[in-house]
Coordinates of C-alpha atoms and ligand atoms in Angstrom, one line a residue:
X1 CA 82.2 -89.6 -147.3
X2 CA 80.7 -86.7 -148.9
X3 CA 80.6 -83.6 -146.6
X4 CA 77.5 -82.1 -147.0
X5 CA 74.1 -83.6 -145.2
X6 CA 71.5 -84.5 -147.6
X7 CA 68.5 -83.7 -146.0
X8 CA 65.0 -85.3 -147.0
X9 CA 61.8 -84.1 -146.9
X10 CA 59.8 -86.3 -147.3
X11 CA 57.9 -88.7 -144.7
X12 CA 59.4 -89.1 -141.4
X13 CA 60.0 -93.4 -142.5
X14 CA 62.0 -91.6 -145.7
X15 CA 63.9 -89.0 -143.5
X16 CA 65.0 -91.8 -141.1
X17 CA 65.7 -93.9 -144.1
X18 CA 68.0 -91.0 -145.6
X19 CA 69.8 -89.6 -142.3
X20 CA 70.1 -93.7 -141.7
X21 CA 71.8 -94.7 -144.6
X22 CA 74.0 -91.1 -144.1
X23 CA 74.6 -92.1 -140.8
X24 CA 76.0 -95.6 -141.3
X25 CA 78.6 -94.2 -143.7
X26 CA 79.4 -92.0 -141.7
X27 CA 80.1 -93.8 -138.4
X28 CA 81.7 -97.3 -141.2
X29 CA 85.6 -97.6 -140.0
X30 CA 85.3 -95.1 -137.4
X31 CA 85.6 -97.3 -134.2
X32 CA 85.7 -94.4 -131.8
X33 CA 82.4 -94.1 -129.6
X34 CA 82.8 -90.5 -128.8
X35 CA 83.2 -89.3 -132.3
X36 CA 80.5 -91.6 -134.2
X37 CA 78.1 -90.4 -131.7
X38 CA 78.9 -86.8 -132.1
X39 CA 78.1 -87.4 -135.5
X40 CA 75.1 -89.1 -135.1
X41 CA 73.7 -86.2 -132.8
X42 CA 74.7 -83.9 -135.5
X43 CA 73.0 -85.5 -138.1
X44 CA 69.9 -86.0 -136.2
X45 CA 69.8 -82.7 -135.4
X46 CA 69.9 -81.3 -138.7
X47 CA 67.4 -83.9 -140.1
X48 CA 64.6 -83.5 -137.6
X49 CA 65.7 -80.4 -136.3
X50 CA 64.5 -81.6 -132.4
X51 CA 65.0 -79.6 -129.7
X52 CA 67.7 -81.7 -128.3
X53 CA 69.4 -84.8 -129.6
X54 CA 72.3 -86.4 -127.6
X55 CA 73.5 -89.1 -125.6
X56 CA 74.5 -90.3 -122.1
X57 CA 76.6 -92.5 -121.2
X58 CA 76.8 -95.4 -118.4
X59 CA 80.4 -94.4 -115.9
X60 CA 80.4 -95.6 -112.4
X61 CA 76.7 -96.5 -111.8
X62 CA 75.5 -93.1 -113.6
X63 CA 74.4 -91.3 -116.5
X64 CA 77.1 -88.7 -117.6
X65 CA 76.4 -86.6 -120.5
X66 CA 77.9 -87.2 -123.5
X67 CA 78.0 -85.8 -127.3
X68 CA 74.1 -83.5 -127.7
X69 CA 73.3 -80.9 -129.9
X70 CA 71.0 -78.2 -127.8
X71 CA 70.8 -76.4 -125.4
X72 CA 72.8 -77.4 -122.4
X73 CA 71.5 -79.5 -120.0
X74 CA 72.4 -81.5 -116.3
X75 CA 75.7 -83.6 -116.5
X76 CA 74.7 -86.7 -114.3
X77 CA 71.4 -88.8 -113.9
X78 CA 70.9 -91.7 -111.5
X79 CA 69.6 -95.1 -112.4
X80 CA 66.0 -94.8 -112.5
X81 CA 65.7 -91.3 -112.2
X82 CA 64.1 -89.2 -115.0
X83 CA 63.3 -90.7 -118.2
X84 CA 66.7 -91.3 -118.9
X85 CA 67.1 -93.4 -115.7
X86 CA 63.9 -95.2 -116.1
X87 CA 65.1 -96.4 -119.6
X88 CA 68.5 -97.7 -118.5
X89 CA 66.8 -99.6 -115.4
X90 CA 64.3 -100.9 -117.6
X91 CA 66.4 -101.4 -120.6
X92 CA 63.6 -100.6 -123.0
X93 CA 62.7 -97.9 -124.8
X94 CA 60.7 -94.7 -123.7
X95 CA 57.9 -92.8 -125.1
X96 CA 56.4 -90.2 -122.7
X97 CA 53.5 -87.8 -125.0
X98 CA 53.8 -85.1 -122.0
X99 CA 56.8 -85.1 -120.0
X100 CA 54.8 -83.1 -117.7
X101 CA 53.0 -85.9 -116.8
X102 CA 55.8 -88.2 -116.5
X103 CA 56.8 -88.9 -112.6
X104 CA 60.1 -87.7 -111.7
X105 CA 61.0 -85.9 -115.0
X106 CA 64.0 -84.1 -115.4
X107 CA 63.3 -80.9 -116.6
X108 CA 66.7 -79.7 -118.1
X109 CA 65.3 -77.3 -120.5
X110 CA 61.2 -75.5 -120.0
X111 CA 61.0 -75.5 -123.3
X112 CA 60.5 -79.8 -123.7
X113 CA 57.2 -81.0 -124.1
X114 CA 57.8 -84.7 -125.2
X115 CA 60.6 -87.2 -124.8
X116 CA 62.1 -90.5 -126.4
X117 CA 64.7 -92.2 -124.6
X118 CA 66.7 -95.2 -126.2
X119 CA 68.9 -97.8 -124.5
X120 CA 72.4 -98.2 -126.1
X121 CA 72.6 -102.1 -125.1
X122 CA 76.0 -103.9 -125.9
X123 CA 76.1 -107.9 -124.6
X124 CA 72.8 -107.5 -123.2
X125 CA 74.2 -104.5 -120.6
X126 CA 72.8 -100.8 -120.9
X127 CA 76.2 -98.7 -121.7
X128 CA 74.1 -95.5 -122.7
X129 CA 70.9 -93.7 -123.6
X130 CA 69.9 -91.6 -127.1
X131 CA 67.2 -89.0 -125.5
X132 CA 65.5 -86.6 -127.6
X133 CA 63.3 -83.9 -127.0
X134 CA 60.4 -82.1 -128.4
X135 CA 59.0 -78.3 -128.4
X136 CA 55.8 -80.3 -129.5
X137 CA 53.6 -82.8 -127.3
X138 CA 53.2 -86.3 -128.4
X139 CA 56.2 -86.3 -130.9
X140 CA 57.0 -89.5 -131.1
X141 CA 55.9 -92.6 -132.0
X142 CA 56.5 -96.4 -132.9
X143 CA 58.5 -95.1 -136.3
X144 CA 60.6 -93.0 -133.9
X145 CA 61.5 -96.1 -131.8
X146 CA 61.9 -98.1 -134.4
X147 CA 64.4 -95.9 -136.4
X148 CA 65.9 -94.9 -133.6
X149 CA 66.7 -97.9 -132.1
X150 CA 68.0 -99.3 -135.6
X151 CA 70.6 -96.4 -135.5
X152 CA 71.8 -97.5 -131.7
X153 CA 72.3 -100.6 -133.3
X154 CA 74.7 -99.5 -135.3
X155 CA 77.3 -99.1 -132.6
X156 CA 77.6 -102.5 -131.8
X157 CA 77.8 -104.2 -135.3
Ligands
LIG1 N1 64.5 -85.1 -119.5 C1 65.6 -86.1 -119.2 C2 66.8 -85.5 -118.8 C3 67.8 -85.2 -119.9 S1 67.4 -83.8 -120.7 O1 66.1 -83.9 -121.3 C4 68.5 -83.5 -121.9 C5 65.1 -87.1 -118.2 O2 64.0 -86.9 -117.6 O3 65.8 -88.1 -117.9

């Protein structure tokens, strides 16, 4: 593993392509979930330099927050609360353009105008989210989801 990032600028299908490819030798014959998904944040993070990148993960009926980069934000979120919740109830991904306009939003930092939330699914059960945030409205999109869910899937090869 080298130990520097590369870090691409070009398209946002190439960036995800390059942190992608980074990200699967980084987290290859690592097996433990806490410190591939600390990398993956970190890598995220650096690439696309969001807001906030992190996870949460699934213990006794809640979300609990797990590895991020970013500000700090709230520890636990209930099943179908927030975007987070909706996406674990739902088990789909989440797009929301204006989290302002999103019902029941969980505003952990003022400065988040848009929101992607990703189900981590494992034997067809919701063990975790990926959110991201935005300073910017409307920042993702269906190459965001895409890539994004492609890297989830890398957890449970
Ligand atoms: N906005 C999220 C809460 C988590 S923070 O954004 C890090 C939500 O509505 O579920």
């Amino acid at each position: 593993m080298s130990e520097d990032l590369i870090i691409s600028t070009g398209s946002k299908e190439e960036q995800y392509q390059n942190i992608t490819r980074q990200i699967k030798a980084l987290i290859e014959g690592e097996n433990d979930v806490i410190a591939n998904l600390a990398n993956i944040t970190a890598s995220l993070k650096q690439q696309f330099n969001w807001l906030w990148v992190g996870f949460y993960l699934v213990k006794n009926e809640e979300l609990v927050l797990g590895p991020f980069q970013g500000p700090i934000a709230c520890t636990r979120i209930l099943k179908g609360r927030g975007v987070c919740g909706v996406a674990w109830l739902k088990s789909e991904t989440i797009i929301v353009d204006d989290v302002a306009l999103f019902p029941g939003h969980i505003a952990c930092s003022s400065l988040s105008k848009s929101e992607i939330v990703v189900p981590l699914i494992r034997e067809g059960e919701v063990f975790g989210v990926l959110d991201v945030d935005s300073e910017q409205l409307a920042a993702f999109d269906v190459i965001d989801k895409k890539n994004l869910e492609l890297i989830v899937s890398l957890l449970t090869p």
